[in-house]
């Protein structure tokens, strides 16, 4: 059974994951209307993954005797100055999510809720991967700068890039 403190903290994270999904959906839309299909596909996938992160938490809360809250969400940014700007926002957002997960893990230890602590380890690993991926993308974007040809190739290769990043840092 979840304590009220843990339930509240998990519900806060549910909201953050839902907002993350919306943030990346807005990025997908912007990339799509700008004609970068690869970037758009990548962002749609990110958005889906964030929804999965949210659902995993929702089910955990409900199964452990709590009540997952579906709340109003903050509207995301829908336009961006540049692709670099957009990916910087993605990276910053992921570091914010990591901090939030760390805080949540801290609360579970304070509350001696080892079941939730154990459940959250998946999120800790996931955040390491997401931050590494965002950093890899940002490094590439910084190399490309304003070069249109570079951006074309980046758009073509972004999925490949992220798959190999994930493979490189997986612990197995
Ligand atoms: Fe669910 Fe990208 O953090």
PDB file of C-alpha atoms and ligand atoms in Angstrom:
ATOM      1  CA  UNK A   1       0.000   0.000   0.000  1.00  0.00           C
ATOM      2  CA  UNK A   2       1.352   3.416  -0.960  1.00  0.00           C
ATOM      3  CA  UNK A   3       1.624   6.154   1.639  1.00  0.00           C
ATOM      4  CA  UNK A   4      -0.078   9.450   0.814  1.00  0.00           C
ATOM      5  CA  UNK A   5       3.342  11.115   0.494  1.00  0.00           C
ATOM      6  CA  UNK A   6       4.561   8.565  -2.056  1.00  0.00           C
ATOM      7  CA  UNK A   7       1.256   8.604  -3.945  1.00  0.00           C
ATOM      8  CA  UNK A   8       1.457  12.390  -4.265  1.00  0.00           C
ATOM      9  CA  UNK A   9       5.086  12.263  -5.407  1.00  0.00           C
ATOM     10  CA  UNK A  10       4.307   9.572  -8.001  1.00  0.00           C
ATOM     11  CA  UNK A  11       1.332  11.570  -9.272  1.00  0.00           C
ATOM     12  CA  UNK A  12       3.612  14.560  -9.747  1.00  0.00           C
ATOM     13  CA  UNK A  13       5.885  12.370 -11.882  1.00  0.00           C
ATOM     14  CA  UNK A  14       2.881  11.090 -13.866  1.00  0.00           C
ATOM     15  CA  UNK A  15       2.146  14.677 -14.781  1.00  0.00           C
ATOM     16  CA  UNK A  16       5.770  15.348 -15.753  1.00  0.00           C
ATOM     17  CA  UNK A  17       5.831  12.306 -18.064  1.00  0.00           C
ATOM     18  CA  UNK A  18       2.506  13.367 -19.630  1.00  0.00           C
ATOM     19  CA  UNK A  19       3.875  16.866 -20.212  1.00  0.00           C
ATOM     20  CA  UNK A  20       7.046  15.368 -21.692  1.00  0.00           C
ATOM     21  CA  UNK A  21       4.906  13.464 -24.173  1.00  0.00           C
ATOM     22  CA  UNK A  22       3.146  16.697 -25.158  1.00  0.00           C
ATOM     23  CA  UNK A  23       6.433  18.607 -25.434  1.00  0.00           C
ATOM     24  CA  UNK A  24       7.855  16.041 -27.880  1.00  0.00           C
ATOM     25  CA  UNK A  25       4.602  15.840 -29.808  1.00  0.00           C
ATOM     26  CA  UNK A  26       4.792  19.607 -30.383  1.00  0.00           C
ATOM     27  CA  UNK A  27       8.410  19.203 -31.511  1.00  0.00           C
ATOM     28  CA  UNK A  28       7.344  16.426 -33.915  1.00  0.00           C
ATOM     29  CA  UNK A  29       4.707  18.702 -35.418  1.00  0.00           C
ATOM     30  CA  UNK A  30       7.130  21.568 -35.882  1.00  0.00           C
ATOM     31  CA  UNK A  31       9.742  19.303 -37.506  1.00  0.00           C
ATOM     32  CA  UNK A  32       7.090  17.791 -39.761  1.00  0.00           C
ATOM     33  CA  UNK A  33       5.805  21.133 -41.058  1.00  0.00           C
ATOM     34  CA  UNK A  34       9.424  22.214 -41.593  1.00  0.00           C
ATOM     35  CA  UNK A  35       9.918  19.149 -43.810  1.00  0.00           C
ATOM     36  CA  UNK A  36      12.322  17.194 -41.625  1.00  0.00           C
ATOM     37  CA  UNK A  37      10.660  13.784 -41.707  1.00  0.00           C
ATOM     38  CA  UNK A  38      13.416  11.940 -39.858  1.00  0.00           C
ATOM     39  CA  UNK A  39      13.425  14.391 -36.963  1.00  0.00           C
ATOM     40  CA  UNK A  40       9.611  14.318 -36.878  1.00  0.00           C
ATOM     41  CA  UNK A  41       9.563  10.494 -36.755  1.00  0.00           C
ATOM     42  CA  UNK A  42      12.135  10.555 -33.961  1.00  0.00           C
ATOM     43  CA  UNK A  43      10.046  13.043 -31.955  1.00  0.00           C
ATOM     44  CA  UNK A  44       6.808  11.100 -32.479  1.00  0.00           C
ATOM     45  CA  UNK A  45       8.605   8.056 -31.113  1.00  0.00           C
ATOM     46  CA  UNK A  46       9.908  10.028 -28.133  1.00  0.00           C
ATOM     47  CA  UNK A  47       6.400  11.275 -27.457  1.00  0.00           C
ATOM     48  CA  UNK A  48       5.060   7.685 -27.486  1.00  0.00           C
ATOM     49  CA  UNK A  49       7.829   6.577 -25.130  1.00  0.00           C
ATOM     50  CA  UNK A  50       6.975   9.315 -22.648  1.00  0.00           C
ATOM     51  CA  UNK A  51       3.371   8.174 -22.694  1.00  0.00           C
ATOM     52  CA  UNK A  52       4.613   4.661 -21.895  1.00  0.00           C
ATOM     53  CA  UNK A  53       6.663   6.071 -18.995  1.00  0.00           C
ATOM     54  CA  UNK A  54       3.509   7.758 -17.756  1.00  0.00           C
ATOM     55  CA  UNK A  55       1.350   4.618 -18.114  1.00  0.00           C
ATOM     56  CA  UNK A  56       3.852   2.464 -16.258  1.00  0.00           C
ATOM     57  CA  UNK A  57       3.573   4.858 -13.309  1.00  0.00           C
ATOM     58  CA  UNK A  58      -0.223   5.047 -13.601  1.00  0.00           C
ATOM     59  CA  UNK A  59      -0.549   1.264 -13.372  1.00  0.00           C
ATOM     60  CA  UNK A  60       1.904   1.034 -10.508  1.00  0.00           C
ATOM     61  CA  UNK A  61       0.007   3.638  -8.459  1.00  0.00           C
ATOM     62  CA  UNK A  62      -3.373   1.992  -9.097  1.00  0.00           C
ATOM     63  CA  UNK A  63      -2.092  -1.527  -8.403  1.00  0.00           C
ATOM     64  CA  UNK A  64      -0.526  -0.452  -5.116  1.00  0.00           C
ATOM     65  CA  UNK A  65      -3.735   0.922  -3.644  1.00  0.00           C
ATOM     66  CA  UNK A  66      -3.355   4.525  -4.784  1.00  0.00           C
ATOM     67  CA  UNK A  67      -5.281   6.504  -7.375  1.00  0.00           C
ATOM     68  CA  UNK A  68      -3.361   7.799 -10.399  1.00  0.00           C
ATOM     69  CA  UNK A  69      -4.372  11.341 -11.244  1.00  0.00           C
ATOM     70  CA  UNK A  70      -4.981  12.453 -14.825  1.00  0.00           C
ATOM     71  CA  UNK A  71      -4.474  16.179 -14.615  1.00  0.00           C
ATOM     72  CA  UNK A  72      -4.508  19.292 -16.720  1.00  0.00           C
ATOM     73  CA  UNK A  73      -1.205  19.820 -18.525  1.00  0.00           C
ATOM     74  CA  UNK A  74       0.892  22.854 -19.226  1.00  0.00           C
ATOM     75  CA  UNK A  75       0.805  23.753 -22.940  1.00  0.00           C
ATOM     76  CA  UNK A  76       4.180  23.110 -24.573  1.00  0.00           C
ATOM     77  CA  UNK A  77       6.235  25.377 -26.793  1.00  0.00           C
ATOM     78  CA  UNK A  78       4.978  24.890 -30.358  1.00  0.00           C
ATOM     79  CA  UNK A  79       7.531  26.890 -32.384  1.00  0.00           C
ATOM     80  CA  UNK A  80      11.307  27.059 -32.135  1.00  0.00           C
ATOM     81  CA  UNK A  81      13.989  29.474 -33.271  1.00  0.00           C
ATOM     82  CA  UNK A  82      16.006  26.656 -34.841  1.00  0.00           C
ATOM     83  CA  UNK A  83      16.546  22.901 -34.706  1.00  0.00           C
ATOM     84  CA  UNK A  84      19.513  23.521 -32.450  1.00  0.00           C
ATOM     85  CA  UNK A  85      17.250  25.438 -30.120  1.00  0.00           C
ATOM     86  CA  UNK A  86      14.719  22.616 -30.165  1.00  0.00           C
ATOM     87  CA  UNK A  87      17.296  19.946 -29.322  1.00  0.00           C
ATOM     88  CA  UNK A  88      18.755  22.123 -26.580  1.00  0.00           C
ATOM     89  CA  UNK A  89      15.279  22.258 -25.073  1.00  0.00           C
ATOM     90  CA  UNK A  90      14.996  18.490 -25.339  1.00  0.00           C
ATOM     91  CA  UNK A  91      18.302  18.026 -23.524  1.00  0.00           C
ATOM     92  CA  UNK A  92      17.398  20.522 -20.811  1.00  0.00           C
ATOM     93  CA  UNK A  93      14.035  18.883 -20.376  1.00  0.00           C
ATOM     94  CA  UNK A  94      15.599  15.441 -19.944  1.00  0.00           C
ATOM     95  CA  UNK A  95      17.990  16.744 -17.270  1.00  0.00           C
ATOM     96  CA  UNK A  96      14.969  18.236 -15.503  1.00  0.00           C
ATOM     97  CA  UNK A  97      13.211  14.837 -15.662  1.00  0.00           C
ATOM     98  CA  UNK A  98      16.327  13.117 -14.267  1.00  0.00           C
ATOM     99  CA  UNK A  99      16.398  15.532 -11.322  1.00  0.00           C
ATOM    100  CA  UNK A 100      12.748  14.852 -10.703  1.00  0.00           C
ATOM    101  CA  UNK A 101      13.318  11.062 -10.721  1.00  0.00           C
ATOM    102  CA  UNK A 102      16.268  11.469  -8.351  1.00  0.00           C
ATOM    103  CA  UNK A 103      14.136  13.491  -5.989  1.00  0.00           C
ATOM    104  CA  UNK A 104      11.449  10.807  -6.146  1.00  0.00           C
ATOM    105  CA  UNK A 105      13.996   8.084  -5.360  1.00  0.00           C
ATOM    106  CA  UNK A 106      15.179  10.160  -2.417  1.00  0.00           C
ATOM    107  CA  UNK A 107      11.632  10.421  -1.048  1.00  0.00           C
ATOM    108  CA  UNK A 108      11.149   6.637  -1.257  1.00  0.00           C
ATOM    109  CA  UNK A 109      14.276   6.142   0.879  1.00  0.00           C
ATOM    110  CA  UNK A 110      13.131   8.721   3.410  1.00  0.00           C
ATOM    111  CA  UNK A 111       9.775   6.964   3.586  1.00  0.00           C
ATOM    112  CA  UNK A 112      11.392   3.504   3.652  1.00  0.00           C
ATOM    113  CA  UNK A 113       9.236   2.448   0.689  1.00  0.00           C
ATOM    114  CA  UNK A 114      11.602  -0.106  -0.827  1.00  0.00           C
ATOM    115  CA  UNK A 115       9.060  -1.532  -3.282  1.00  0.00           C
ATOM    116  CA  UNK A 116       8.621   1.856  -4.944  1.00  0.00           C
ATOM    117  CA  UNK A 117      12.350   2.452  -4.687  1.00  0.00           C
ATOM    118  CA  UNK A 118      12.923  -0.786  -6.577  1.00  0.00           C
ATOM    119  CA  UNK A 119      10.271   0.067  -9.179  1.00  0.00           C
ATOM    120  CA  UNK A 120      11.938   3.431  -9.845  1.00  0.00           C
ATOM    121  CA  UNK A 121      15.299   1.887 -10.745  1.00  0.00           C
ATOM    122  CA  UNK A 122      13.994   1.324 -14.272  1.00  0.00           C
ATOM    123  CA  UNK A 123      13.463   5.093 -14.570  1.00  0.00           C
ATOM    124  CA  UNK A 124      16.940   5.810 -13.253  1.00  0.00           C
ATOM    125  CA  UNK A 125      18.465   3.653 -16.037  1.00  0.00           C
ATOM    126  CA  UNK A 126      16.118   5.079 -18.634  1.00  0.00           C
ATOM    127  CA  UNK A 127      17.183   8.627 -17.763  1.00  0.00           C
ATOM    128  CA  UNK A 128      20.869   7.753 -18.196  1.00  0.00           C
ATOM    129  CA  UNK A 129      20.057   6.568 -21.723  1.00  0.00           C
ATOM    130  CA  UNK A 130      17.822   9.507 -22.563  1.00  0.00           C
ATOM    131  CA  UNK A 131      20.362  12.061 -21.406  1.00  0.00           C
ATOM    132  CA  UNK A 132      23.180  10.343 -23.311  1.00  0.00           C
ATOM    133  CA  UNK A 133      21.061  10.251 -26.461  1.00  0.00           C
ATOM    134  CA  UNK A 134      20.074  13.919 -26.147  1.00  0.00           C
ATOM    135  CA  UNK A 135      23.723  14.869 -25.632  1.00  0.00           C
ATOM    136  CA  UNK A 136      24.816  12.868 -28.709  1.00  0.00           C
ATOM    137  CA  UNK A 137      22.190  14.589 -30.839  1.00  0.00           C
ATOM    138  CA  UNK A 138      23.137  18.007 -29.519  1.00  0.00           C
ATOM    139  CA  UNK A 139      26.833  17.382 -30.301  1.00  0.00           C
ATOM    140  CA  UNK A 140      25.901  16.503 -33.908  1.00  0.00           C
ATOM    141  CA  UNK A 141      23.668  19.539 -34.264  1.00  0.00           C
ATOM    142  CA  UNK A 142      26.459  21.767 -32.951  1.00  0.00           C
ATOM    143  CA  UNK A 143      28.820  20.325 -35.565  1.00  0.00           C
ATOM    144  CA  UNK A 144      26.332  20.947 -38.358  1.00  0.00           C
ATOM    145  CA  UNK A 145      25.604  24.558 -37.394  1.00  0.00           C
ATOM    146  CA  UNK A 146      23.679  26.305 -40.182  1.00  0.00           C
ATOM    147  CA  UNK A 147      24.788  23.958 -42.939  1.00  0.00           C
ATOM    148  CA  UNK A 148      21.702  22.888 -44.940  1.00  0.00           C
ATOM    149  CA  UNK A 149      23.386  19.810 -46.414  1.00  0.00           C
ATOM    150  CA  UNK A 150      24.427  18.706 -42.948  1.00  0.00           C
ATOM    151  CA  UNK A 151      20.897  19.098 -41.698  1.00  0.00           C
ATOM    152  CA  UNK A 152      19.599  17.002 -44.599  1.00  0.00           C
ATOM    153  CA  UNK A 153      21.978  14.166 -43.688  1.00  0.00           C
ATOM    154  CA  UNK A 154      21.198  14.540 -40.011  1.00  0.00           C
ATOM    155  CA  UNK A 155      17.490  14.204 -40.765  1.00  0.00           C
ATOM    156  CA  UNK A 156      18.185  11.070 -42.794  1.00  0.00           C
ATOM    157  CA  UNK A 157      20.396   9.487 -40.110  1.00  0.00           C
ATOM    158  CA  UNK A 158      18.836  10.558 -36.802  1.00  0.00           C
ATOM    159  CA  UNK A 159      17.179   7.230 -36.101  1.00  0.00           C
ATOM    160  CA  UNK A 160      20.371   5.326 -36.804  1.00  0.00           C
ATOM    161  CA  UNK A 161      22.275   7.690 -34.549  1.00  0.00           C
ATOM    162  CA  UNK A 162      19.970   7.133 -31.611  1.00  0.00           C
ATOM    163  CA  UNK A 163      19.876   3.345 -32.029  1.00  0.00           C
ATOM    164  CA  UNK A 164      23.679   3.135 -31.984  1.00  0.00           C
ATOM    165  CA  UNK A 165      23.886   5.478 -28.987  1.00  0.00           C
ATOM    166  CA  UNK A 166      21.497   3.291 -27.042  1.00  0.00           C
ATOM    167  CA  UNK A 167      23.492   0.197 -28.040  1.00  0.00           C
ATOM    168  CA  UNK A 168      26.806   1.748 -26.951  1.00  0.00           C
ATOM    169  CA  UNK A 169      25.726   2.583 -23.464  1.00  0.00           C
ATOM    170  CA  UNK A 170      23.594  -0.452 -22.683  1.00  0.00           C
ATOM    171  CA  UNK A 171      25.112  -2.282 -19.697  1.00  0.00           C
ATOM    172  CA  UNK A 172      24.909  -5.749 -21.328  1.00  0.00           C
TER     173      UNK A 172
HETATM  174 FE1  LIG B   1      10.263   9.949 -19.364  1.00  0.00          FE
HETATM  175 FE2  LIG B   1      12.274  11.328 -21.206  1.00  0.00          FE
HETATM  176  O1  LIG B   1      11.712  11.011 -19.504  1.00  0.00           O
END
